[in-house]
Amino acid sequence: MERGLQRELRREIEEETLRTGTHSVYGDRKPAPRKPGKAEKKKEQQEERRRAKKKKKANRQYVFVTYFFVLLFVGMIGYFSYFNVVQGREIINDSRNPRMDLYENQVLRGSILDKDGNVLAESVENEDGTQTRTYPYEELFAHVVGYSDKGKTGLESSQNFQLQTSNVSFRTKLLNEFRGRKSAGNNITTTLDTDLQQAAYDALGNNRGAVVAIEPSTGKILAMVSKPSYNPNTIVEDWESLNANTEGILVNRATQGQYAPGSTFKVVTTLAYMRQNANYQDYTYRCTGEITAGKNEIHCFGNDVHGTVDLADSLAYSCNTSFSNIGLSLDIDEFRNTAEDLLFDSELPCPLVYNESKFNLQDDDGDAAIAMTAFGQGKLQVSPYHMALITSAIANNGILMQPYLVDQITSAEGETVEKYVPESYKELMTSEEAAQLTEYMQGVVEYGTARSLNSLGVSIAGKTGTSEYSDDKEKTHSWFIGFSNVDNPDLALAVVIENSDSTGDVATDVAGDVFEAFYAE
């Protein structure tokens, strides 16, 4: 009985131990773990998810910070690479860059040469370490070559990077350092033809104006003259008087001059009419010498009466009333598109500083503005350089080649640093359109307003122009655009003469002298 009571007591103690989790008096044996309930499981799962979410959020922040610094580093590398590789030349060419003085202290500025190697600009090192820049041809190349004192202009500006970069051998640089001499900068060989430049300069005489000559098949700029000119050798001494001068001597009229194109723009209007009228060859108009457009009476030059004319005759005789009639028939948006195709209101491919040409005809402009624009007046503004580009494209089957002035860059030791290869810039018109315009422009020379060029012994396609620039109709600019050797064009020209004697003959005569000099070489 006593043993039975002991067993009963022992069982009760063990049950109490299991229920309360206390140790048994009979040893340290742990009770079996209690299984968690559903509520506890849910709570543990929620806690686990919370910890995972917190960890994921922390990881996201670390990733964001990592990517931010990686992108910042890559961006800085990209910026410095772009700055040095892409913008390096632009920065060093900027006359406001104070580090230019450092380059000038280290490098003897390179020379600028014409296409045959004649020196157009060179520097001589003085005993005190300074250098003197000289221009052997004085006024002849003033605007296109420019000057390097009082800032920089022309090629002196656009090629500043190369002129102040020395690519002589390491040995030569080392010897120059040892001797206390400057290493010579790179030399620039241009496309400029000194004989042709001289012919254009002489042909302009005492007139204010500009001449631009381009080789259509390559884009080489062979001559670029602007008058009045100045002597870059004395730019420092003459600086105040040059700036006080009201004739704009320092302005390169070839690229920066803005003029109404006069009747040379009729080539553009002709192209617009051809594009909008498939039957353009059937065009006829009876010229009575005047036409009414809005409230304006428009007359042919010299009050000429041309009678019945077709499109070819209209261009050959430069009939203002016929082109007014053509302009009034055009869709203005399409007219503008044609002008923009020919780079009006657009950037121009130009190696020098230039001004954009403006079409300036709006949809709400009246009939008078439309008619005047059609024959080259109105609010049109264009540079001689731009008209030379259009002429060059017509001569080259509608393709404008990238115009350029720098043929090659060489080190002072004669090693080639860069060599320019001609390349196409843009198709301004189709070859069929160019061929038709060429035929019409030949008529201008054969029986139209530029008949005086027939005596040169070479085929020429051209267009004369006279543009008014004030209320006084006697004050005009004289224009000529054209190209020679029509079957295989050699030379495209644009000529403008300011304040001429109310005819296009002055510019035509200048063009004739330039063409003649070109074929006399």
Coordinates of C-alpha atoms in Angstrom, one line a residue:
M1 CA 0.0 0.0 0.0
E2 CA 2.8 2.3 0.8
R3 CA 4.5 1.6 -2.6
G4 CA 1.2 2.4 -4.3
L5 CA 1.0 5.7 -2.6
Q6 CA 4.6 6.5 -3.7
R7 CA 3.8 5.6 -7.3
E8 CA 0.7 7.8 -7.2
L9 CA 2.7 10.7 -5.7
R10 CA 5.5 10.3 -8.3
R11 CA 3.0 10.4 -11.2
E12 CA 1.4 13.6 -9.9
I13 CA 4.8 15.3 -9.5
E14 CA 5.7 14.4 -13.1
E15 CA 2.4 15.7 -14.5
E16 CA 2.9 18.9 -12.5
T17 CA 6.4 19.1 -13.9
L18 CA 5.2 18.7 -17.5
R19 CA 2.5 21.3 -16.9
T20 CA 4.7 24.0 -15.3
G21 CA 8.0 23.3 -17.1
T22 CA 9.9 22.9 -13.8
H23 CA 12.6 20.2 -13.4
S24 CA 11.7 16.9 -11.9
V25 CA 13.0 16.1 -8.5
Y26 CA 14.1 12.9 -10.0
G27 CA 16.7 14.4 -12.3
D28 CA 17.6 17.2 -14.8
R29 CA 15.8 15.6 -17.8
K30 CA 14.1 18.4 -19.8
P31 CA 10.6 18.1 -20.7
A32 CA 9.6 17.9 -24.4
P33 CA 9.3 21.4 -26.0
R34 CA 5.8 22.7 -26.3
K35 CA 4.6 23.2 -29.8
P36 CA 3.7 26.9 -30.6
G37 CA 0.1 27.7 -31.3
K38 CA -1.3 29.2 -34.5
A39 CA -1.2 32.8 -33.1
E40 CA 2.5 32.4 -32.2
K41 CA 3.3 31.0 -35.6
K42 CA 1.6 33.9 -37.3
K43 CA 3.4 36.4 -35.1
E44 CA 6.8 34.8 -35.9
Q45 CA 6.1 34.8 -39.6
Q46 CA 5.1 38.5 -39.5
E47 CA 8.3 39.3 -37.6
E48 CA 10.4 37.3 -40.2
R49 CA 8.7 39.2 -43.0
R50 CA 9.4 42.5 -41.2
R51 CA 13.1 41.7 -40.8
A52 CA 13.3 40.6 -44.5
K53 CA 11.6 43.8 -45.7
K54 CA 13.9 45.9 -43.6
K55 CA 16.9 44.1 -44.9
K56 CA 15.7 44.5 -48.5
K57 CA 15.1 48.2 -48.0
A58 CA 18.6 48.6 -46.5
N59 CA 20.1 46.7 -49.5
R60 CA 18.2 48.9 -51.9
Q61 CA 19.7 52.0 -50.3
Y62 CA 23.2 50.6 -50.5
V63 CA 22.6 49.7 -54.2
F64 CA 21.3 53.2 -54.9
V65 CA 24.3 54.9 -53.2
T66 CA 26.7 52.5 -55.1
Y67 CA 25.1 53.2 -58.5
F68 CA 25.0 57.0 -57.8
F69 CA 28.7 57.1 -57.2
V70 CA 29.5 54.8 -60.1
L71 CA 27.4 57.0 -62.4
L72 CA 29.0 60.2 -61.0
F73 CA 32.4 58.7 -61.7
V74 CA 31.5 57.7 -65.2
G75 CA 29.9 61.1 -65.8
M76 CA 33.0 62.9 -64.7
I77 CA 35.3 60.7 -66.9
G78 CA 32.9 61.3 -69.8
Y79 CA 32.8 65.0 -69.3
F80 CA 36.6 65.4 -69.0
S81 CA 37.0 63.2 -72.1
Y82 CA 34.5 65.3 -74.1
F83 CA 36.0 68.5 -72.8
N84 CA 39.5 67.5 -73.9
V85 CA 38.8 65.6 -77.1
V86 CA 35.8 67.4 -78.5
Q87 CA 35.9 70.9 -77.1
G88 CA 39.7 71.2 -76.8
R89 CA 40.2 73.0 -80.1
E90 CA 37.2 75.3 -79.5
I91 CA 38.5 76.2 -76.1
I92 CA 42.0 76.9 -77.2
N93 CA 40.7 78.9 -80.2
D94 CA 38.7 81.1 -77.9
S95 CA 40.6 84.4 -77.6
R96 CA 39.2 84.8 -74.0
N97 CA 41.2 81.7 -72.9
P98 CA 44.0 83.0 -70.7
R99 CA 46.0 79.8 -71.2
M100 CA 46.6 80.9 -74.8
D101 CA 49.5 83.1 -73.5
L102 CA 51.0 80.0 -72.0
Y103 CA 51.0 78.2 -75.4
E104 CA 52.5 81.3 -77.0
N105 CA 55.3 81.2 -74.5
Q106 CA 56.1 77.6 -75.3
V107 CA 55.5 77.4 -79.1
L108 CA 56.5 79.5 -82.1
R109 CA 53.2 80.0 -83.9
G110 CA 53.1 77.9 -87.1
S111 CA 52.8 79.4 -90.6
I112 CA 49.8 79.7 -93.0
L113 CA 50.6 78.9 -96.6
D114 CA 48.7 79.1 -99.9
K115 CA 48.1 76.0 -102.0
D116 CA 51.5 76.3 -103.6
G117 CA 53.4 76.8 -100.4
N118 CA 53.7 80.6 -100.5
V119 CA 53.8 82.1 -97.0
L120 CA 50.6 84.0 -96.1
A121 CA 51.5 84.4 -92.4
E122 CA 54.5 83.4 -90.3
S123 CA 56.1 84.1 -86.9
V124 CA 59.7 85.1 -86.1
E125 CA 61.2 84.6 -82.6
N126 CA 62.8 87.7 -81.2
E127 CA 65.9 87.7 -79.0
D128 CA 63.9 88.4 -75.9
G129 CA 61.7 85.3 -76.5
T130 CA 58.7 87.1 -77.9
Q131 CA 57.5 86.5 -81.4
T132 CA 56.4 88.8 -84.2
R133 CA 53.7 87.8 -86.7
T134 CA 54.1 89.0 -90.3
Y135 CA 51.8 88.9 -93.3
P136 CA 53.8 89.2 -96.6
Y137 CA 50.8 89.9 -98.8
E138 CA 49.5 92.6 -96.4
E139 CA 45.9 93.6 -97.4
L140 CA 45.4 90.8 -100.0
F141 CA 44.4 88.0 -97.6
A142 CA 43.5 90.2 -94.6
H143 CA 39.9 88.9 -94.0
V144 CA 40.4 85.2 -94.9
V145 CA 43.7 84.7 -93.1
G146 CA 42.9 87.2 -90.4
Y147 CA 45.2 88.6 -87.6
S148 CA 46.5 87.2 -84.3
D149 CA 46.9 90.4 -82.3
K150 CA 44.0 92.2 -80.7
G151 CA 42.2 88.9 -80.6
K152 CA 42.1 86.5 -83.5
T153 CA 40.1 86.3 -86.7
G154 CA 39.9 84.3 -89.9
L155 CA 42.2 81.3 -90.2
E156 CA 44.3 82.6 -87.4
S157 CA 41.3 82.0 -85.2
S158 CA 39.8 78.8 -86.6
Q159 CA 43.2 77.1 -86.8
N160 CA 44.6 78.5 -83.6
F161 CA 44.8 75.0 -82.0
Q162 CA 47.0 73.6 -84.8
L163 CA 49.1 76.7 -85.1
Q164 CA 49.9 76.6 -81.4
T165 CA 50.4 72.8 -81.3
S166 CA 53.9 71.5 -82.0
N167 CA 54.2 68.0 -83.6
V168 CA 58.0 68.1 -84.0
S169 CA 59.9 65.0 -82.8
F170 CA 60.6 64.5 -79.1
R171 CA 64.4 64.9 -79.9
T172 CA 63.7 68.3 -81.5
K173 CA 61.7 69.4 -78.5
L174 CA 64.4 68.3 -76.2
L175 CA 67.1 70.1 -78.1
N176 CA 64.9 73.3 -78.2
E177 CA 64.4 73.1 -74.5
F178 CA 68.2 72.7 -73.9
R179 CA 68.9 75.7 -76.2
G180 CA 66.2 77.8 -74.8
R181 CA 64.2 78.0 -78.0
K182 CA 60.6 77.5 -78.8
S183 CA 59.4 74.5 -80.8
A184 CA 57.7 75.4 -84.0
G185 CA 53.9 75.0 -84.3
N186 CA 52.2 73.1 -87.1
N187 CA 51.9 74.7 -90.5
I188 CA 48.6 75.2 -92.3
T189 CA 48.5 74.6 -96.1
T190 CA 45.3 76.2 -97.4
T191 CA 43.3 75.8 -100.6
L192 CA 43.8 79.5 -101.5
D193 CA 45.2 80.4 -104.9
T194 CA 47.3 83.5 -104.6
D195 CA 47.1 84.4 -108.3
L196 CA 43.3 84.0 -108.3
Q197 CA 43.0 86.0 -105.0
Q198 CA 45.1 88.8 -106.6
A199 CA 42.9 88.8 -109.7
A200 CA 39.8 89.1 -107.6
Y201 CA 41.3 91.8 -105.4
D202 CA 42.4 93.8 -108.4
A203 CA 39.1 93.4 -110.2
L204 CA 37.2 94.8 -107.3
G205 CA 39.3 98.0 -107.6
N206 CA 38.2 100.7 -105.3
N207 CA 34.7 99.2 -104.9
R208 CA 33.3 97.9 -101.7
G209 CA 32.2 94.3 -102.1
A210 CA 33.3 90.7 -102.0
V211 CA 34.3 87.8 -104.3
V212 CA 34.1 84.1 -103.4
A213 CA 35.5 81.4 -105.7
I214 CA 34.9 77.7 -105.1
E215 CA 35.9 74.5 -106.9
P216 CA 32.5 72.8 -107.2
S217 CA 33.7 69.2 -107.4
T218 CA 35.7 69.3 -104.2
G219 CA 34.5 72.3 -102.1
K220 CA 37.9 73.9 -102.1
I221 CA 37.7 77.7 -101.5
L222 CA 40.2 79.1 -104.0
A223 CA 39.7 82.8 -103.3
M224 CA 37.9 85.0 -100.8
V225 CA 38.2 88.7 -101.1
S226 CA 36.5 91.5 -99.1
K227 CA 36.9 95.2 -99.6
P228 CA 37.8 97.7 -98.2
S229 CA 40.7 95.8 -96.6
Y230 CA 43.4 96.6 -94.0
N231 CA 47.0 95.7 -93.3
P232 CA 47.2 93.0 -90.6
N233 CA 50.9 93.9 -90.1
T234 CA 49.9 97.2 -88.5
I235 CA 46.7 96.0 -86.8
V236 CA 47.9 97.2 -83.3
E237 CA 48.9 100.6 -84.5
D238 CA 45.8 101.1 -86.6
W239 CA 43.3 99.5 -84.1
E240 CA 41.6 102.7 -83.0
S241 CA 41.2 104.1 -86.4
L242 CA 39.9 100.8 -87.8
N243 CA 37.3 100.6 -85.2
A244 CA 36.3 104.2 -85.7
N245 CA 35.9 103.7 -89.4
T246 CA 32.2 103.5 -90.5
E247 CA 32.8 101.4 -93.6
G248 CA 33.1 98.2 -91.7
I249 CA 36.7 97.5 -92.8
L250 CA 37.2 94.7 -90.3
V251 CA 34.0 92.9 -91.5
N252 CA 34.5 90.0 -93.9
R253 CA 31.8 90.9 -96.4
A254 CA 32.2 87.5 -98.1
T255 CA 30.8 85.6 -95.1
Q256 CA 29.3 88.2 -92.8
G257 CA 27.9 90.7 -95.3
Q258 CA 24.1 90.6 -95.6
Y259 CA 22.5 91.9 -98.8
A260 CA 19.3 91.6 -100.7
P261 CA 20.3 89.1 -103.5
G262 CA 18.4 90.9 -106.2
S263 CA 17.8 88.9 -109.4
T264 CA 20.3 86.2 -108.5
F265 CA 17.5 84.9 -106.2
K266 CA 15.4 84.3 -109.3
V267 CA 17.4 81.0 -109.6
V268 CA 15.8 80.0 -106.3
T269 CA 12.3 81.1 -107.4
T270 CA 12.7 79.2 -110.7
L271 CA 13.5 76.0 -108.8
A272 CA 10.5 76.5 -106.5
Y273 CA 8.2 77.0 -109.6
M274 CA 9.7 73.8 -111.3
R275 CA 9.0 71.8 -108.1
Q276 CA 5.4 73.0 -107.9
N277 CA 4.6 72.7 -111.6
A278 CA 5.4 69.6 -113.5
N279 CA 4.5 71.4 -116.8
Y280 CA 6.9 74.3 -116.0
Q281 CA 8.3 74.3 -119.5
D282 CA 4.8 75.4 -120.8
Y283 CA 5.0 78.6 -118.8
T284 CA 4.4 81.8 -120.7
Y285 CA 3.8 85.4 -119.6
R286 CA 3.2 88.6 -121.5
C287 CA 5.5 91.3 -120.0
T288 CA 4.2 94.9 -120.4
G289 CA 7.0 96.3 -118.2
E290 CA 4.8 96.5 -115.1
I291 CA 2.5 94.5 -112.8
T292 CA 0.4 95.4 -109.8
A293 CA 1.0 93.4 -106.6
G294 CA -1.2 94.5 -103.7
K295 CA -0.8 98.3 -103.6
N296 CA 2.6 98.2 -105.3
E297 CA 3.4 98.8 -109.0
I298 CA 6.4 96.6 -109.9
H299 CA 8.5 97.5 -113.0
C300 CA 11.1 95.6 -115.0
F301 CA 14.6 97.1 -114.6
G302 CA 15.0 100.2 -116.8
N303 CA 11.2 100.0 -117.6
D304 CA 12.0 97.4 -120.2
V305 CA 9.1 95.6 -121.9
H306 CA 10.0 92.0 -122.7
G307 CA 6.8 90.9 -124.4
T308 CA 5.9 87.2 -124.3
V309 CA 8.4 85.1 -122.4
D310 CA 8.7 81.6 -121.2
L311 CA 10.6 80.5 -118.1
A312 CA 14.0 80.4 -119.8
D313 CA 13.5 83.9 -121.2
S314 CA 12.2 85.2 -117.9
L315 CA 15.5 84.3 -116.3
A316 CA 17.7 85.3 -119.2
Y317 CA 16.1 88.8 -119.5
S318 CA 15.7 89.0 -115.7
C319 CA 12.0 90.0 -116.1
N320 CA 10.8 91.3 -112.7
T321 CA 7.1 91.3 -113.7
S322 CA 7.2 87.7 -114.9
F323 CA 8.9 86.6 -111.6
S324 CA 6.3 88.6 -109.7
N325 CA 3.6 86.6 -111.5
I326 CA 5.4 83.4 -110.8
G327 CA 5.8 84.3 -107.1
L328 CA 2.1 85.0 -106.7
S329 CA 1.3 81.6 -108.1
L330 CA 3.5 79.7 -105.6
D331 CA 2.4 78.0 -102.4
I332 CA 4.2 80.0 -99.8
D333 CA 5.0 77.0 -97.5
E334 CA 6.5 75.1 -100.5
F335 CA 8.4 78.2 -101.6
R336 CA 9.9 78.5 -98.1
N337 CA 10.8 74.8 -98.1
T338 CA 12.7 75.2 -101.3
A339 CA 14.6 78.2 -99.8
E340 CA 15.4 76.1 -96.7
D341 CA 16.6 73.3 -98.9
L342 CA 19.1 75.8 -100.3
L343 CA 20.1 76.6 -96.7
F344 CA 18.2 79.8 -96.0
D345 CA 17.3 80.2 -92.3
S346 CA 19.9 77.4 -91.7
E347 CA 23.4 76.8 -90.5
L348 CA 25.9 77.0 -93.3
P349 CA 29.0 74.8 -93.7
C350 CA 31.6 77.4 -93.3
P351 CA 35.2 77.3 -91.9
L352 CA 35.0 81.0 -90.8
V353 CA 32.6 83.2 -88.9
Y354 CA 29.5 83.9 -90.9
N355 CA 26.0 85.3 -90.7
E356 CA 22.9 83.1 -91.6
S357 CA 20.9 84.1 -94.6
K358 CA 17.2 84.9 -94.1
F359 CA 14.2 84.1 -96.2
N360 CA 11.8 86.2 -94.1
L361 CA 8.6 85.6 -96.0
Q362 CA 5.6 84.8 -93.8
D363 CA 2.2 83.2 -94.6
D364 CA 0.4 86.4 -93.8
D365 CA 2.6 88.6 -95.9
G366 CA 0.7 90.4 -98.7
D367 CA 1.0 90.1 -102.4
A368 CA 3.5 92.9 -102.6
A369 CA 5.9 91.1 -100.2
I370 CA 5.5 87.8 -102.1
A371 CA 6.1 89.4 -105.5
M372 CA 9.2 91.3 -104.3
T373 CA 10.6 88.2 -102.7
A374 CA 10.2 86.3 -105.9
F375 CA 12.5 88.6 -107.8
G376 CA 15.0 89.0 -104.9
Q377 CA 13.9 92.0 -102.9
G378 CA 11.6 92.2 -100.0
K379 CA 13.2 91.1 -96.7
L380 CA 15.6 88.7 -98.1
Q381 CA 19.2 88.7 -96.7
V382 CA 22.1 86.6 -98.0
S383 CA 25.9 86.6 -98.0
P384 CA 28.0 86.3 -101.1
Y385 CA 29.5 83.1 -99.6
H386 CA 26.0 81.5 -99.4
M387 CA 25.2 82.4 -103.0
A388 CA 28.6 80.8 -104.0
L389 CA 27.5 77.6 -102.2
I390 CA 24.2 77.5 -104.2
T391 CA 26.0 78.1 -107.4
S392 CA 28.5 75.4 -106.6
A393 CA 25.8 72.9 -105.9
I394 CA 24.1 73.6 -109.3
A395 CA 27.4 73.1 -111.0
N396 CA 28.0 69.8 -109.2
N397 CA 24.8 68.1 -110.2
G398 CA 22.9 69.3 -107.2
I399 CA 25.4 68.1 -104.6
L400 CA 27.1 70.7 -102.3
M401 CA 30.5 69.5 -101.3
Q402 CA 31.8 70.4 -97.8
P403 CA 33.6 73.7 -98.4
Y404 CA 37.0 74.0 -96.9
L405 CA 40.0 76.2 -96.6
V406 CA 42.6 73.9 -95.0
D407 CA 44.0 71.3 -97.3
Q408 CA 46.6 69.8 -95.0
I409 CA 48.4 70.3 -91.7
T410 CA 52.0 69.5 -91.3
S411 CA 54.6 69.6 -88.6
A412 CA 57.5 72.0 -88.8
E413 CA 59.6 69.0 -89.9
G414 CA 57.2 68.3 -92.8
E415 CA 55.4 65.3 -91.4
T416 CA 51.6 65.2 -92.3
V417 CA 49.4 65.7 -89.2
E418 CA 46.1 65.9 -91.0
K419 CA 45.0 65.7 -94.7
Y420 CA 41.6 66.9 -95.8
V421 CA 39.6 64.6 -98.1
P422 CA 36.7 66.1 -100.0
E423 CA 33.3 64.9 -98.9
S424 CA 29.7 65.6 -99.8
Y425 CA 27.8 68.0 -97.5
K426 CA 24.2 67.8 -98.7
E427 CA 22.1 67.3 -101.9
L428 CA 20.5 70.7 -102.4
M429 CA 18.5 69.6 -105.5
T430 CA 18.3 66.6 -107.8
S431 CA 20.7 66.3 -110.7
E432 CA 17.7 66.8 -113.1
E433 CA 16.9 70.1 -111.4
A434 CA 20.5 71.2 -111.5
A435 CA 20.8 70.4 -115.2
Q436 CA 17.7 72.4 -116.0
L437 CA 18.9 75.4 -114.0
T438 CA 22.2 75.1 -115.7
E439 CA 20.5 75.3 -119.1
Y440 CA 18.5 78.4 -118.1
M441 CA 21.6 80.1 -116.6
Q442 CA 23.5 79.4 -119.9
G443 CA 20.8 81.4 -121.6
V444 CA 21.6 84.4 -119.3
V445 CA 25.1 84.4 -120.8
E446 CA 24.3 83.4 -124.4
Y447 CA 21.5 85.9 -125.0
G448 CA 20.5 87.6 -121.7
T449 CA 21.9 90.1 -119.3
A450 CA 25.4 88.6 -119.1
R451 CA 26.2 88.5 -122.8
S452 CA 29.5 90.2 -122.2
L453 CA 31.0 86.9 -120.9
N454 CA 30.6 85.3 -124.2
S455 CA 33.9 86.6 -125.3
L456 CA 35.9 84.6 -122.7
G457 CA 36.2 81.5 -124.9
V458 CA 34.8 79.2 -122.2
S459 CA 31.2 78.1 -121.5
I460 CA 29.6 80.0 -118.6
A461 CA 26.3 79.6 -116.8
G462 CA 25.3 82.6 -114.7
K463 CA 22.8 85.1 -113.3
T464 CA 23.2 88.8 -112.9
G465 CA 21.4 90.8 -110.2
T466 CA 20.7 94.3 -109.1
S467 CA 19.4 94.8 -105.5
E468 CA 17.9 98.0 -104.0
Y469 CA 18.8 98.8 -100.4
S470 CA 17.0 102.1 -99.8
D471 CA 14.1 104.2 -101.0
D472 CA 16.4 105.8 -103.5
K473 CA 16.1 103.3 -106.4
E474 CA 19.3 104.6 -107.9
K475 CA 21.3 103.2 -104.9
T476 CA 21.8 99.5 -105.7
H477 CA 24.2 96.6 -105.2
S478 CA 25.4 94.7 -108.3
W479 CA 25.5 90.9 -108.2
F480 CA 26.8 88.0 -110.3
I481 CA 26.7 84.3 -109.7
G482 CA 27.9 81.7 -112.1
F483 CA 30.3 78.9 -113.0
S484 CA 32.6 78.1 -115.9
N485 CA 33.3 75.1 -118.2
V486 CA 29.7 74.0 -118.0
D487 CA 30.3 70.4 -119.0
N488 CA 32.9 69.9 -116.4
P489 CA 32.7 72.9 -114.1
D490 CA 36.0 74.2 -112.8
L491 CA 35.1 77.4 -110.9
A492 CA 31.9 78.7 -109.2
L493 CA 31.8 82.4 -108.4
A494 CA 29.7 84.9 -106.4
V495 CA 30.4 88.6 -106.7
V496 CA 28.7 91.6 -105.0
I497 CA 29.6 95.2 -105.5
E498 CA 28.1 97.8 -103.1
N499 CA 26.7 101.1 -104.3
S500 CA 27.1 100.3 -108.0
D501 CA 25.8 102.3 -110.9
S502 CA 22.4 100.7 -111.0
T503 CA 23.3 97.8 -113.2
G504 CA 24.6 94.2 -112.8
D505 CA 27.3 94.9 -115.3
V506 CA 29.9 95.9 -112.6
A507 CA 29.8 92.6 -110.9
T508 CA 29.7 90.7 -114.2
D509 CA 32.8 92.5 -115.3
V510 CA 34.6 91.6 -112.1
A511 CA 33.5 88.0 -112.6
G512 CA 34.8 88.1 -116.1
D513 CA 38.2 89.2 -114.9
V514 CA 38.4 86.4 -112.4
F515 CA 37.3 83.8 -114.9
E516 CA 39.9 85.1 -117.4
A517 CA 42.7 85.0 -114.7
F518 CA 41.7 81.4 -113.7
Y519 CA 42.1 80.1 -117.3
A520 CA 45.3 82.1 -117.9
E521 CA 47.2 80.3 -115.1

